[in-house]
Short mmCIF file of C-alpha atoms in Angstrom, two decimals:
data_model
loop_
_atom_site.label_atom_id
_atom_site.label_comp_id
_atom_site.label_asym_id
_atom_site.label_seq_id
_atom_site.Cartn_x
_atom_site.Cartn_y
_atom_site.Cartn_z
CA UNK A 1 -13.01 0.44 -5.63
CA UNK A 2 -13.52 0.44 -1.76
CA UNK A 3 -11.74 3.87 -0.07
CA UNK A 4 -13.57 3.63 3.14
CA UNK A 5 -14.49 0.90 5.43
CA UNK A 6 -15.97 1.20 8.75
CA UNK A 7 -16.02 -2.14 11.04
CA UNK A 8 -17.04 -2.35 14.93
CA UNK A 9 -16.29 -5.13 17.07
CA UNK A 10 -16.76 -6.16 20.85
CA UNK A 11 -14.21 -7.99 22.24
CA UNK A 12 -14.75 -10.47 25.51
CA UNK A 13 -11.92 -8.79 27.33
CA UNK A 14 -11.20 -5.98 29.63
CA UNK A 15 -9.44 -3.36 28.23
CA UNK A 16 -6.27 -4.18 29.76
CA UNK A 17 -6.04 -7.89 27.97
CA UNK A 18 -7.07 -6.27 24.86
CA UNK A 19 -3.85 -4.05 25.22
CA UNK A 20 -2.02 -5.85 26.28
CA UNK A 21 -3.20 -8.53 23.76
CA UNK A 22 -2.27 -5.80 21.11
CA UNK A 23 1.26 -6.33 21.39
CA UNK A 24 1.62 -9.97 21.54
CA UNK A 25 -0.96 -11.02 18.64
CA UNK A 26 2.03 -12.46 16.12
CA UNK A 27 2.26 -14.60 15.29
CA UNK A 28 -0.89 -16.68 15.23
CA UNK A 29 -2.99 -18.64 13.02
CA UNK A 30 -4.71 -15.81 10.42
CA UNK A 31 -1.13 -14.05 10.01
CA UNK A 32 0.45 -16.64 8.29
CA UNK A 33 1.38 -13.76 5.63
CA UNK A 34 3.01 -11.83 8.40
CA UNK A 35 7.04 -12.31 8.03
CA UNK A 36 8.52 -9.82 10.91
CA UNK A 37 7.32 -7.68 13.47
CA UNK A 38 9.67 -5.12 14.92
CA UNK A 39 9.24 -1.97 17.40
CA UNK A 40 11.49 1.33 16.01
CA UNK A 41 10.32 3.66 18.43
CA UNK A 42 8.84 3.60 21.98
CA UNK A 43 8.21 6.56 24.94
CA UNK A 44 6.02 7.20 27.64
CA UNK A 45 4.81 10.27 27.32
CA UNK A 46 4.68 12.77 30.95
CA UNK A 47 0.93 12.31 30.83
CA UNK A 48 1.52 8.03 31.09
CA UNK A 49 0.61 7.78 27.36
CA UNK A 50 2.62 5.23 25.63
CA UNK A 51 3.45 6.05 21.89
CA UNK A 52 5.28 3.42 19.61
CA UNK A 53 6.11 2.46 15.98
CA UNK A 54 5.93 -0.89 14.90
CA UNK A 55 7.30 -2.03 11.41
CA UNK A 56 5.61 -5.10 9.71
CA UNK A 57 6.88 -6.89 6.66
CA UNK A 58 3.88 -9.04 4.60
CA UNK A 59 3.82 -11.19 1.93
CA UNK A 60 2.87 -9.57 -1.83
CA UNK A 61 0.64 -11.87 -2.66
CA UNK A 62 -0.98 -10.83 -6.24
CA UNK A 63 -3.72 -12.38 -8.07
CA UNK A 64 -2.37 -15.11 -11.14
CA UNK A 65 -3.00 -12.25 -13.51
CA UNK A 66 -0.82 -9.33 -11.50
CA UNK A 67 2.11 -12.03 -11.18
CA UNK A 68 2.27 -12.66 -14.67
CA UNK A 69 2.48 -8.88 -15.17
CA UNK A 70 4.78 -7.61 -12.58
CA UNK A 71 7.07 -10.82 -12.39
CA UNK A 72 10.01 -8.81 -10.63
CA UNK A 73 7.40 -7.23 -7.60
CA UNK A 74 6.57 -10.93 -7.11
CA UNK A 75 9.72 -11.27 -4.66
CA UNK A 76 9.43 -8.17 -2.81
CA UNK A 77 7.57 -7.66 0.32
CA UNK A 78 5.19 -5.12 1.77
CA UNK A 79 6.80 -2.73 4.54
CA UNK A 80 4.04 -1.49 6.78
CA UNK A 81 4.35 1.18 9.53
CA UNK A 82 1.95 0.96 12.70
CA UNK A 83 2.03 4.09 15.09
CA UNK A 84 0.11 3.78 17.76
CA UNK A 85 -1.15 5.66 21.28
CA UNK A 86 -2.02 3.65 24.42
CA UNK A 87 -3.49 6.10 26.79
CA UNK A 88 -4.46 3.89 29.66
CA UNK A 89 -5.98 6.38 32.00
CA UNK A 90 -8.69 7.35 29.58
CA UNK A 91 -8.39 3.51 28.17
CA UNK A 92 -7.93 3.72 24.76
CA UNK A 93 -5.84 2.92 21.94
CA UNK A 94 -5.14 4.40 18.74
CA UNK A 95 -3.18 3.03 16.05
CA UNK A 96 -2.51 4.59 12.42
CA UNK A 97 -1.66 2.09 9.92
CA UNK A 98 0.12 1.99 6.22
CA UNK A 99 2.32 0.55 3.83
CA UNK A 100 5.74 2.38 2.64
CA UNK A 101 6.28 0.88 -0.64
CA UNK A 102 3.18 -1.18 -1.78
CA UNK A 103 2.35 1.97 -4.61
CA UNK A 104 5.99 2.27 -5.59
CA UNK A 105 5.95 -1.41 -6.40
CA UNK A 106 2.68 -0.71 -8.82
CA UNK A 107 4.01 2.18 -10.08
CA UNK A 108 7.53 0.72 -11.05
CA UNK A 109 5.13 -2.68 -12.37
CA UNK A 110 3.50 0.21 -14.42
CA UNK A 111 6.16 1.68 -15.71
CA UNK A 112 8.04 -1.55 -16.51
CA UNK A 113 5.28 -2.45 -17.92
CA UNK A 114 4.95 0.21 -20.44
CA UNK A 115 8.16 0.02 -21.39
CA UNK A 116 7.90 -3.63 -22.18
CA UNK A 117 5.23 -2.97 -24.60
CA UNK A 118 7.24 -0.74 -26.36
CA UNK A 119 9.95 -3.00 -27.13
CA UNK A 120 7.55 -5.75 -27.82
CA UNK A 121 6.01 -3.72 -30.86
CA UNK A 122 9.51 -2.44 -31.95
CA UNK A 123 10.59 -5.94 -31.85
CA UNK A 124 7.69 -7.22 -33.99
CA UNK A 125 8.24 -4.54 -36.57
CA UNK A 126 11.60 -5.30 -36.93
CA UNK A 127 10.84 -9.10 -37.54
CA UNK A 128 7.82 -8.50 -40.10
CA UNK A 129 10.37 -6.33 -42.16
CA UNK A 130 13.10 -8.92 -42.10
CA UNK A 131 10.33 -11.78 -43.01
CA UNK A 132 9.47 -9.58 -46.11
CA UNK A 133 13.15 -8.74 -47.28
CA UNK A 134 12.15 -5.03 -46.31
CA UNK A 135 15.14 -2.46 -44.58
CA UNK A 136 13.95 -3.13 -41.36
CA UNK A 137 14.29 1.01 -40.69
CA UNK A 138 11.06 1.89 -40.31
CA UNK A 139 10.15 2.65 -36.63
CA UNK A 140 6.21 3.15 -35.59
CA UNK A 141 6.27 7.15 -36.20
CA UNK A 142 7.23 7.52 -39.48
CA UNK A 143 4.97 4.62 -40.51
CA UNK A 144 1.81 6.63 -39.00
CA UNK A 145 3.63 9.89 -40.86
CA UNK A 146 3.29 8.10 -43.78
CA UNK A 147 -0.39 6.68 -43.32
CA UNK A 148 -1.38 10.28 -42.50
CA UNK A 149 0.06 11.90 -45.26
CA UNK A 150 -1.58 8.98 -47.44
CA UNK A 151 -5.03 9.93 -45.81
CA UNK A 152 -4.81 13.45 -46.76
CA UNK A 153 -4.34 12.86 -50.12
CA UNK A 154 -7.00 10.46 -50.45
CA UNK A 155 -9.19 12.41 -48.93
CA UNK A 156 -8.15 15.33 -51.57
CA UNK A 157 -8.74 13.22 -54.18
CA UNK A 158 -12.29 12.01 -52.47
CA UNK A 159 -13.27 15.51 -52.22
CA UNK A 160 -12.42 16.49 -55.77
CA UNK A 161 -14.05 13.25 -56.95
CA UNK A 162 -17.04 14.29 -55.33
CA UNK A 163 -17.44 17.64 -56.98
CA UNK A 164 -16.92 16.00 -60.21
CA UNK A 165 -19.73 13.86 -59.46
CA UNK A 166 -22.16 16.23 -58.52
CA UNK A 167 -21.27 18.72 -61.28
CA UNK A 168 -22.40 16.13 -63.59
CA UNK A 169 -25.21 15.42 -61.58
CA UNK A 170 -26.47 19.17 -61.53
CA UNK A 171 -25.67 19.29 -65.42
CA UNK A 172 -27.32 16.22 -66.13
CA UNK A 173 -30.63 17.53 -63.93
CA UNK A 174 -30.43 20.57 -66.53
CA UNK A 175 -30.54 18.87 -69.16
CA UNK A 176 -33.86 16.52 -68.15
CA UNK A 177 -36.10 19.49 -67.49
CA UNK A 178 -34.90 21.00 -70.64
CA UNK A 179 -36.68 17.96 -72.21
CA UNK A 180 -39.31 18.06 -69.86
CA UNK A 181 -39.91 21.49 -70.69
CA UNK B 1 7.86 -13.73 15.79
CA UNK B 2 11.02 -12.58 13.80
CA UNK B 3 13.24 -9.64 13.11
CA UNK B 4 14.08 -8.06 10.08
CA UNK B 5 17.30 -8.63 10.81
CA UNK B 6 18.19 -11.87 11.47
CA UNK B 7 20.64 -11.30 14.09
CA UNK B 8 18.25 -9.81 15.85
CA UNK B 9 15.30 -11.85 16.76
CA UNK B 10 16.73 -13.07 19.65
CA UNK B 11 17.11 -9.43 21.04
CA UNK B 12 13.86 -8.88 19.98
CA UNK B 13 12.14 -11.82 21.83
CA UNK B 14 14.32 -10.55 25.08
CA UNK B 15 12.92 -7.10 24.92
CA UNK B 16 9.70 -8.36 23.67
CA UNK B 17 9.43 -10.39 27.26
CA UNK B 18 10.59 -7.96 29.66
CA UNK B 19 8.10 -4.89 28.04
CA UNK B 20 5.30 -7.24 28.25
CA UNK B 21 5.51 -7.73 31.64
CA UNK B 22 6.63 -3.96 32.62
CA UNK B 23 3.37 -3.16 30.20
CA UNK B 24 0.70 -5.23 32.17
CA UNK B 25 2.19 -4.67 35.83
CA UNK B 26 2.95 -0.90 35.81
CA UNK B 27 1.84 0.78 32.79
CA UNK B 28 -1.94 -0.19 32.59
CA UNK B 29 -1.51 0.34 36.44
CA UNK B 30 -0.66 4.22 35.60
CA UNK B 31 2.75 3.62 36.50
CA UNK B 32 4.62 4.62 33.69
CA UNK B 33 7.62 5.38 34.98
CA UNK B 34 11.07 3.72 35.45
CA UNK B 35 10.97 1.58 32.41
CA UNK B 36 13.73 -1.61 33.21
CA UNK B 37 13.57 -2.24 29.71
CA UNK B 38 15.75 0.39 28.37
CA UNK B 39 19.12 -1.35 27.43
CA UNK B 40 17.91 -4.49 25.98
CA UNK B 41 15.54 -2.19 23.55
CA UNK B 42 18.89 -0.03 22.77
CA UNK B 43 20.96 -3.19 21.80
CA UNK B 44 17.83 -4.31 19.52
CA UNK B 45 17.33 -1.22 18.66
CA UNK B 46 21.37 -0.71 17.36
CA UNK B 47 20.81 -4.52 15.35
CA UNK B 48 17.27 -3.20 13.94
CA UNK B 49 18.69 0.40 12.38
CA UNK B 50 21.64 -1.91 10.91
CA UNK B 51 19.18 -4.26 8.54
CA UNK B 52 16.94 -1.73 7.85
CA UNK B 53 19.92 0.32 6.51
CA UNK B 54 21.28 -2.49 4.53
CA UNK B 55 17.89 -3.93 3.15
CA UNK B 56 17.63 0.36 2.70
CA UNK B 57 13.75 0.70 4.20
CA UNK B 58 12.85 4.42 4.22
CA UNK B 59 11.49 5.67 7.47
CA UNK B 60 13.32 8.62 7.44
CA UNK B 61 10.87 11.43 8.16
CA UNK B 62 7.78 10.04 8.16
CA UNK B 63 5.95 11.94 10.95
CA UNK B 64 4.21 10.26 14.02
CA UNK B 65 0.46 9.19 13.24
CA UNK B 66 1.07 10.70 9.78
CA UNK B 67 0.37 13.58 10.63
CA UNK B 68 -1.72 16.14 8.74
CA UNK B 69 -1.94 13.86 6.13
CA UNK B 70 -4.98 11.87 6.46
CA UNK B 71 -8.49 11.56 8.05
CA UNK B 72 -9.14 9.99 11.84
CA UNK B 73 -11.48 7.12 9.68
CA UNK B 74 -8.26 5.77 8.80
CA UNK B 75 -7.59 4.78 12.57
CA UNK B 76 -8.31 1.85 14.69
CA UNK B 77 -9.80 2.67 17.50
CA UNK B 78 -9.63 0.57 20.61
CA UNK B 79 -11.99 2.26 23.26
CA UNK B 80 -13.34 0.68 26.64
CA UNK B 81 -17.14 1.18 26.80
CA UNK B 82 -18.41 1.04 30.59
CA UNK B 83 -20.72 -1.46 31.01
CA UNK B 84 -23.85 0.96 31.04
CA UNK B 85 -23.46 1.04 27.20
CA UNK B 86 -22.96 -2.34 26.51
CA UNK B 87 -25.67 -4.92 28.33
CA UNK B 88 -22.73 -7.16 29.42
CA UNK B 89 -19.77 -5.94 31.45
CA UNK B 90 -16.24 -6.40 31.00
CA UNK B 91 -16.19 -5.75 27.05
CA UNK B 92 -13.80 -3.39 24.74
CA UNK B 93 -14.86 -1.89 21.51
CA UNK B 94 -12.83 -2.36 18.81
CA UNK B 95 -13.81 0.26 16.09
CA UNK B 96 -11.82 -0.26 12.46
#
């Protein structure tokens, strides 16, 4: 998965338009998944700098796959932070960029997600024993409780059986070289 | 462009106008000071705090430039290049 990317660009403009451009580029034609724009902090610093927060809202959009997994996240949309510094005596412009809630929307997904698997298997179980006229009482653990202790004993047995076998196998290996001899 | 909070685009778009002008006359011009702006961006600023309250968005303490937490190649980078550097005058650099 991508961490870093590293793009440059040179834009037709003076620096001024570009700044000025800066605040004024939504809406427009590529931000079509861009719902509201809104400035929560501005101040000119004493040395002319100009620092500001900007709060975005954007669409989720997931793939098919992801929206069929995380139904409830499909309604909720991306808060994203933009802090920025316009320093127009040196002329240039820094902005630092990221979403507030985009990875607790996975992780609740996950977790919801998790959960639902749970109940789906639980709710299988208890189905499969009612379609064979079982107690349907039996929850996942104590069925793989069960299949280990089962395990253990066949393996006893396997082990035992074994011996046996090669007991007779030594005896009967006696017993040909006493003919041979 | 809209608000957050409904009520409050059309503050928005008011304040919106007047900093955009203040921005390109005095601002880029190094004159920073007396800002005319101030009490339309406190009435916005009043509706803005309300929705984000009631739609509950967490900003609280999350430090300027996120500070301390990560790495300057997570910046954008707008920086004027004199034309010495670039063959053609009159360009920005935009670095991502």
């Amino acid at each position: 998965m991508v961490k870093y990317f590293l793009g440059q660009s040179v834009l037709r403009s003076s620096w001024d338009q570009v700044f000025a451009a800066f605040w004024q580029r939504y809406p427009n034609p590529y931000s079509k998944h861009v719902l509201t724009e809104d400035i929560l902090h501005r101040e000119v610093t004493p040395d002319q700098k100009l620092l500001s927060r900007r709060l975005l809202t954007k669409t989720n959009r997931m793939p098919r796959w992801a929206e069929r997994l995380f139904p409830a996240n499909v309604a909720h949309s991306v808060y994203i932070l933009e802090d920025s510094i316009v320093d127009p005596q040196n002329q240039t412009m820094t902005t630092f960029t990221w979403n507030i809630n985009h990875a607790r929307l996975m992780e609740f997904g996950l977790a919801r997600f998790k959960s639902n698997v749970t109940k789906t298997m639980k709710g299988f179980e208890y189905i499969l024993a009612k379609l064979q006229g079982e107690s349907p009482s039996k929850t996942l653990v104590e069925t793989a409780k069960e299949a280990k202790e089962k395990a253990k004993e066949t393996a006893l047995a396997a082990t035992e059986k074994a011996k046996d076998l090669a007991n007779k196998a030594a005896t009967k290996q006696q017993q040909q070289q006493q003919q041979f001899v | 462009m809209n608000s957050i909070g409904e009520a409050c685009t059309d503050m928005k778009r008011e304040y919106d106008q007047c900093f955009n002008r203040w921005f390109a006359k005095k601002l880029l011009n190094g004159d920073g000071s007396g800002d005319p702006c101030t009490n339309l961006f406190k009435r916005y600023q009043q509706c803005v705090q309300k929705a984000m309250k009631e739609k509950e968005i967490p900003t609280e303490g999350l430090k300027f430039m996120g500070q301390g937490k990560e790495k300057p190649e997570n910046f954008l980078n707008l920086k004027w290049i004199p034309h010495q550097e670039i063959e053609d005058s009159g360009f920005c650099q935009l670095r991502l």
